[in-house]
Amino acid sequence: MGGLSASGAGAGADDAASRRPRPEEEEAARGLDALFRPRSVAIVGASTDPRKLGGRPLANMLRAGFRGRLYPVHPSAREVQGLPAFPGIEDIPEPVEQAIIAVPAAAAPAALDAAIRKGVGVVVMFSSGFGELGAEGRAVQEAMAARCRAAGVRLLGPNCLGVMNPADGVFATFSSSLTGSRAWPRPGRIGIATQSGAVGTYCLTLLADRGAGISHYVATGNEADVDVAACIAWLAEDAATGVILTCLEGCRDGARLRRALALCAARGKPVVAMKVGVSEAGAAATLSHTGTLAGSDAGYQAAFEEAGAWRARSLEEAADVAAACTAGPLPRGRRLGVVTVSGGAGALLADEAAARGLELPQIPEEAQRAILALVPFASPRNPVDATAQTGNDRTLLTRMMAIMLGEQGARARFDVVVAFLAFVAENAEAFATVLPALETLRGEHPRTAFLLAMRGTPEQRRMLLEKGFFLCEDPSEALRAAAALVHFGTRLPQPAPAPPPAVAPRRLPEGPLDEAAARRLLAEAGVPFVAARIARGAAEAAEAAAALGFPVALKVLSPDLAHKSDVGGVRLGLRDAREVAAAYEAMLGAVRAAAPQARIEGALVSPMLQGGVETVLGVHRDPVFGPVAMFGLGGVFVEVFRDVAFRLAPLSRAQALAQIDSIRGRALLEGARGRPAVDKGAIADALVALTRFALAHPEVASVEINPFLALPEGGLGLDAVVLRSG
Amino acid sequence: MGGLSASGAGAGADDAASRRPRPEEEEAARGLDALFRPRSVAIVGASTDPRKLGGRPLANMLRAGFRGRLYPVHPSAREVQGLPAFPGIEDIPEPVEQAIIAVPAAAAPAALDAAIRKGVGVVVMFSSGFGELGAEGRAVQEAMAARCRAAGVRLLGPNCLGVMNPADGVFATFSSSLTGSRAWPRPGRIGIATQSGAVGTYCLTLLADRGAGISHYVATGNEADVDVAACIAWLAEDAATGVILTCLEGCRDGARLRRALALCAARGKPVVAMKVGVSEAGAAATLSHTGTLAGSDAGYQAAFEEAGAWRARSLEEAADVAAACTAGPLPRGRRLGVVTVSGGAGALLADEAAARGLELPQIPEEAQRAILALVPFASPRNPVDATAQTGNDRTLLTRMMAIMLGEQGARARFDVVVAFLAFVAENAEAFATVLPALETLRGEHPRTAFLLAMRGTPEQRRMLLEKGFFLCEDPSEALRAAAALVHFGTRLPQPAPAPPPAVAPRRLPEGPLDEAAARRLLAEAGVPFVAARIARGAAEAAEAAAALGFPVALKVLSPDLAHKSDVGGVRLGLRDAREVAAAYEAMLGAVRAAAPQARIEGALVSPMLQGGVETVLGVHRDPVFGPVAMFGLGGVFVEVFRDVAFRLAPLSRAQALAQIDSIRGRALLEGARGRPAVDKGAIADALVALTRFALAHPEVASVEINPFLALPEGGLGLDAVVLRSG
């Protein structure tokens, strides 16, 4: 199989408009050809000992048959690992595209300056002891990056593991993964862009186990200049790369990451993303070893969802999904066929399919009869169990697959087939029978994705991958990979995020904002609110209530009280003027007692509403990604069940609708338990309005409408909080 | 390391009372010594071709050096695979303990009868084509089982893959897993009891990859007599078995399974359980290939939780956890230390620890200083990142572990350590340095569990496992295994389920039960209910309301209407006599219009209550496990979020409290969002009362109290439904 590019996975790739590089991508990926595909490499700090850090890149590239020029730089040796050496990089008589700096931190800045003077295109700095150690190291690192920027030189690292490009023999890395015999990377279609070198090389070896090769590997380390996002953008445009696997710890420029992911989507390249530092302890670990602030996990999750990336939760999952993407076509639907040599494994796969939202259409009657004609005691529905009879006749399973995918099974329209073959590949005789039958199936059904769950050696996995079959030993994990393929194959091409709308920034009034001011601002931004009147005394409150209609709610009005109910500042269900007046006095008394410092400006009077579903809409400003929109059902659903969905701003109405639909409690919006369905469009409009407001007001730290009452038609905010930064 | 038995994992194993076998276990496991440890085996249908089904057990046992006697039975050959053959089993001149029957289904009953006449102890029947094909096959199968029972002979299968016992060379199986070179099972401490042969042998090979061996393997197939539960019970008492791995599809006798799991808990043997057929499609697949009704997943989940079994969600997880259990001591607490050669991997492990509820205590200052003295730019807290410096000095990581576990780190009191070592084992020189240091640590810290995340061959994994280290390539999966060890190590010994209480069965009144009757029965059983009066007319309703106090709720009373609100049969918040009388007439009119066939007996009048948390209590009768108690928060939490917990009856108060605490929304019972905490004891008492009621009334199919209002003190049922079976 031709892999992804031949398979139609590149949805949107033919769209001429999307092919036009945008200025941002050019900027981020500018000059990275010299990083990924250098024609000449100097190694500053080259060692004569191939096992030493400074000796490894040279040894690796010699072993890999790098076809460009290699220049060891060594203060005294005339020759290093058989190559002529130079005392300084400036002594090299020819131009140099890439300089590897493999010297201790103290000597690195001078080596960098020499490389800049030499006129290299990119510097790969292995040296550690900079930003990861604290402020002093960070200052040195930033100064080096500034000098590179001024000279138009790109800098990878410092504190990075370098790059690999097996097709061209580039191994500008000191990774210890290459010393093992199992893991020498082969050329392939997966591009790895990772911050952590070790995590990335670990993925590399897991890919090798799965028979998958790589186009490029790059580890960005401290990211003084080149970051993971820039590398993803470069890989998105790289013809050799079909799938991108990225391992992120943090990221300084969320917008750049977002653009890079969007570019991958536009080019039809699946992105498999592993993000670590999610938990408090994990984020602290990330901060301590790279000096990168992780940002909120909500922001990353939103960025991945927006671009249709698959978020892997383990390195094995990342490797499985990336490798599976290179096997063959991406399924165009979620209709799964399961065939097994074991009923137990069939039930296991059916469970996993249900958990992952794949469909198991029943096999048409005619096909069932044909299957039973082969094995009378087979289970012919779906999963199909060919039983242990396959031990006597190895062709049974593939013949059943042919029936399922052929004319008799056509009505089932399978997009993807997972076959549990157990030990077939461990039996040479059996495998020799099954393999050609699989190849025939593959040839006859070029639009079907095939995944095999069976025991197999890395060599067998590689051979099968090249023939268009992903092999995964664990059946549940094979199904997980199938679900990822369906995710990529059924996702519509995503438009790139729209540029932020040109909303004329309008300064907020000075000082903290009370609820009335917050309502006014958000209403102007387009969010509808329940009617409300400000009352400065009990009589005014009763009058307002009479005008609005009973029953009413009364809420204390104060710029200093974001959590009104905590201080007794909310009274609900007041049924007549007398109750309102009494409640006003009682409430203000209670609030004054509970919060004696708070400025109290009166109360807001609003009618009580019936019906609808309480939701929470909010936007918080993430340090990495800017405004992040939050949606959830009110109260306990957010606080106890954490049933919330996040998306980045700017947010389109379609994205907001997808966000609303992604919560677990979605059924509550659609009329569960006899309630009427509510107007999701109105919620989406309010979310879009909130994100526009946040984009237009960079001084706003967060906005929350809690609750926003979603009604069968429309919706109304019942409360509003706008908090300023700092 | 001595493995589990030496490690103190056998919590409760020294309890003399728990060692006394109970009559049920003796019954279930009776005669199974001849299955697991036969001293003589006849193979009926033995083939001269070692690749054929009837040739494989003989070939396997010859290869394994079975030390007992082997008797091939063959109609014509004088010799089979080099052994003297007999024309019939009755022609064997010596006693035979185990007879393997490997003939087609049509010949199997006669072969069985000959074996019975011969006086064998156990028959292992490979032959398929019985219960899995439908009623006719089931009848033949049941007749064979009856003849065995009458003769005191145990029957494994039919349609089963047999047994293995590598220590004794028993391979009474035709599994094709043995033809592969990777998977010949070694003796070890894991006992596998599986229904599906293929799933079980697949686990076997996954265990071999992990370096773990087995004590016994048994596949029960159609379970005409011996079932998985009986095998678990036998393994619980087997000295060679330290851990039990079970793969279940269905089970006919839930009580036996429960007793077997309890016996494992009493013997301190961890049980790793994989249950397939959870989803609708999975359950249908199970039913179609074994003819076993799966029962509800809630029942299995409750059975596993009750016994402290670890429920694995994939075969790899099952293999990881079972293998890890054999490495060394089970941790006595959840305090985890993480050491890595990569900050990224440290953050990944920290995330996984947080997700799995393990603690990452900070390393004491003194130990941090000692770590920084080794590598000044290490991260010394927890996770400890030794950085790529470990590439230059391979002893750094183990020296840091020694600091963490030694005097300087003593205050952190680590129970378990996970070390990410990446590629160390792929580098012979590096591994030769690290291994002795690991062994020293192991020796000096015998109570600490060690798990290594690194690349390793099956041989290295085996060697490390024998030395007391579980090696897992994927770091997330290593952490998952660590969490499973903590689960087993911190679980208190569980008492066996109490026998059902001797409640005098009291017949229910005939016919369907209305709410008043259901309330009365459950109140007698000990569940408190809100006050209620029956009213037969509007005036009576108004009177009742006045007596109970306003506001009140009105509910139609009918034995035919389980879902009253669906037909307009509920009116809430009625504030005075006039409202009550009007609501009575309106409600009865609405109900008569909506359900003209329903018998209407009047209405129930109850006071409306304020505050508290609405919960749902129920019991349904599972076909496998009998009464299963259900607890959840009311309404959407159960229906949309599926936040419910199940336990089996009989239920102790402590078990009920654990059940209540296991829901995700637990915080709502403990005073989240400013509500007062409610009386969990009162909920527990009601659950216990419901299970007792269900045990005493086998004619009851289900009971539901929805809602049960949990209050700060006590709780009250607000509604009751009791449904009869059939």
Tab-separated table of N, CA, C and O in Angstrom, chain B residues 1-3 324 326-329 439 442 448-452 461-471:
chain	number	residue	atom	x	y	z
B	1	MET	N	14.003	-13.002	45.128
B	1	MET	CA	12.868	-12.866	46.042
B	1	MET	C	12.033	-14.122	46.008
B	1	MET	O	11.897	-14.769	44.991
B	2	GLY	N	11.440	-14.377	47.106
B	2	GLY	CA	10.637	-15.578	47.204
B	2	GLY	C	9.260	-15.449	46.609
B	2	GLY	O	8.474	-16.364	46.711
B	3	GLY	N	8.947	-14.318	46.040
B	3	GLY	CA	7.605	-14.150	45.484
B	3	GLY	C	6.607	-13.921	46.584
B	3	GLY	O	6.969	-13.577	47.706
B	324	ALA	N	3.484	-8.762	37.668
B	324	ALA	CA	4.055	-7.867	38.675
B	324	ALA	C	3.845	-8.417	40.079
B	324	ALA	O	4.690	-8.249	40.958
B	326	THR	N	4.123	-11.316	41.035
B	326	THR	CA	5.081	-12.371	41.380
B	326	THR	C	6.485	-11.814	41.625
B	326	THR	O	7.394	-12.576	41.941
B	327	ALA	N	6.667	-10.502	41.462
B	327	ALA	CA	8.023	-9.949	41.544
B	327	ALA	C	8.524	-9.836	42.978
B	327	ALA	O	9.688	-10.100	43.252
B	328	GLY	N	7.684	-9.422	43.855
B	328	GLY	CA	8.203	-9.190	45.196
B	328	GLY	C	7.101	-8.819	46.140
B	328	GLY	O	5.967	-9.224	45.948
B	329	PRO	N	7.401	-8.016	47.140
B	329	PRO	CA	6.397	-7.727	48.157
B	329	PRO	C	5.284	-6.855	47.579
B	329	PRO	O	5.513	-6.057	46.672
B	439	GLU	N	20.239	-5.051	42.491
B	439	GLU	CA	20.136	-6.205	43.393
B	439	GLU	C	20.442	-5.810	44.828
B	439	GLU	O	19.808	-6.293	45.775
B	442	ARG	N	17.455	-4.079	46.193
B	442	ARG	CA	16.420	-5.072	46.456
B	442	ARG	C	16.670	-5.760	47.792
B	442	ARG	O	15.768	-5.917	48.618
B	448	THR	N	9.994	-2.951	49.966
B	448	THR	CA	9.642	-2.005	48.906
B	448	THR	C	9.369	-2.757	47.607
B	448	THR	O	10.112	-3.674	47.262
B	449	ALA	N	8.325	-2.360	46.908
B	449	ALA	CA	8.077	-2.930	45.581
B	449	ALA	C	8.807	-2.081	44.553
B	449	ALA	O	8.776	-0.853	44.621
B	450	PHE	N	9.474	-2.736	43.611
B	450	PHE	CA	10.212	-2.028	42.559
B	450	PHE	C	9.632	-2.377	41.197
B	450	PHE	O	9.478	-3.558	40.877
B	451	LEU	N	9.373	-1.371	40.405
B	451	LEU	CA	8.959	-1.599	39.018
B	451	LEU	C	9.861	-0.773	38.119
B	451	LEU	O	10.152	0.397	38.420
B	452	LEU	N	10.300	-1.374	37.044
B	452	LEU	CA	11.196	-0.697	36.114
B	452	LEU	C	10.478	-0.470	34.795
B	452	LEU	O	9.884	-1.389	34.238
B	461	ARG	N	13.509	-9.682	31.130
B	461	ARG	CA	12.344	-9.518	31.995
B	461	ARG	C	12.254	-10.684	32.979
B	461	ARG	O	11.934	-10.493	34.151
B	462	ARG	N	12.525	-11.871	32.475
B	462	ARG	CA	12.456	-13.046	33.346
B	462	ARG	C	13.505	-12.970	34.448
B	462	ARG	O	13.222	-13.194	35.625
B	463	MET	N	14.715	-12.631	34.031
B	463	MET	CA	15.811	-12.551	35.001
B	463	MET	C	15.486	-11.503	36.065
B	463	MET	O	15.661	-11.729	37.260
B	464	LEU	N	14.978	-10.350	35.638
B	464	LEU	CA	14.653	-9.288	36.595
B	464	LEU	C	13.485	-9.693	37.492
B	464	LEU	O	13.476	-9.400	38.690
B	465	LEU	N	12.504	-10.359	36.915
B	465	LEU	CA	11.368	-10.802	37.719
B	465	LEU	C	11.836	-11.747	38.820
B	465	LEU	O	11.410	-11.644	39.971
B	466	GLU	N	12.742	-12.631	38.456
B	466	GLU	CA	13.253	-13.563	39.467
B	466	GLU	C	14.035	-12.841	40.554
B	466	GLU	O	14.095	-13.286	41.691
B	467	LYS	N	14.634	-11.727	40.186
B	467	LYS	CA	15.375	-10.942	41.173
B	467	LYS	C	14.470	-9.973	41.940
B	467	LYS	O	14.939	-9.210	42.780
B	468	GLY	N	13.175	-9.928	41.573
B	468	GLY	CA	12.255	-9.098	42.347
B	468	GLY	C	11.891	-7.775	41.719
B	468	GLY	O	11.432	-6.863	42.416
B	469	PHE	N	12.074	-7.659	40.400
B	469	PHE	CA	11.733	-6.412	39.707
B	469	PHE	C	10.791	-6.714	38.552
B	469	PHE	O	11.102	-7.546	37.695
B	470	PHE	N	9.664	-6.012	38.495
B	470	PHE	CA	8.811	-6.143	37.319
B	470	PHE	C	9.243	-5.104	36.291
B	470	PHE	O	9.367	-3.928	36.591
B	471	LEU	N	9.488	-5.570	35.076
B	471	LEU	CA	9.897	-4.686	33.997
B	471	LEU	C	8.726	-4.534	33.027
B	471	LEU	O	8.158	-5.516	32.554
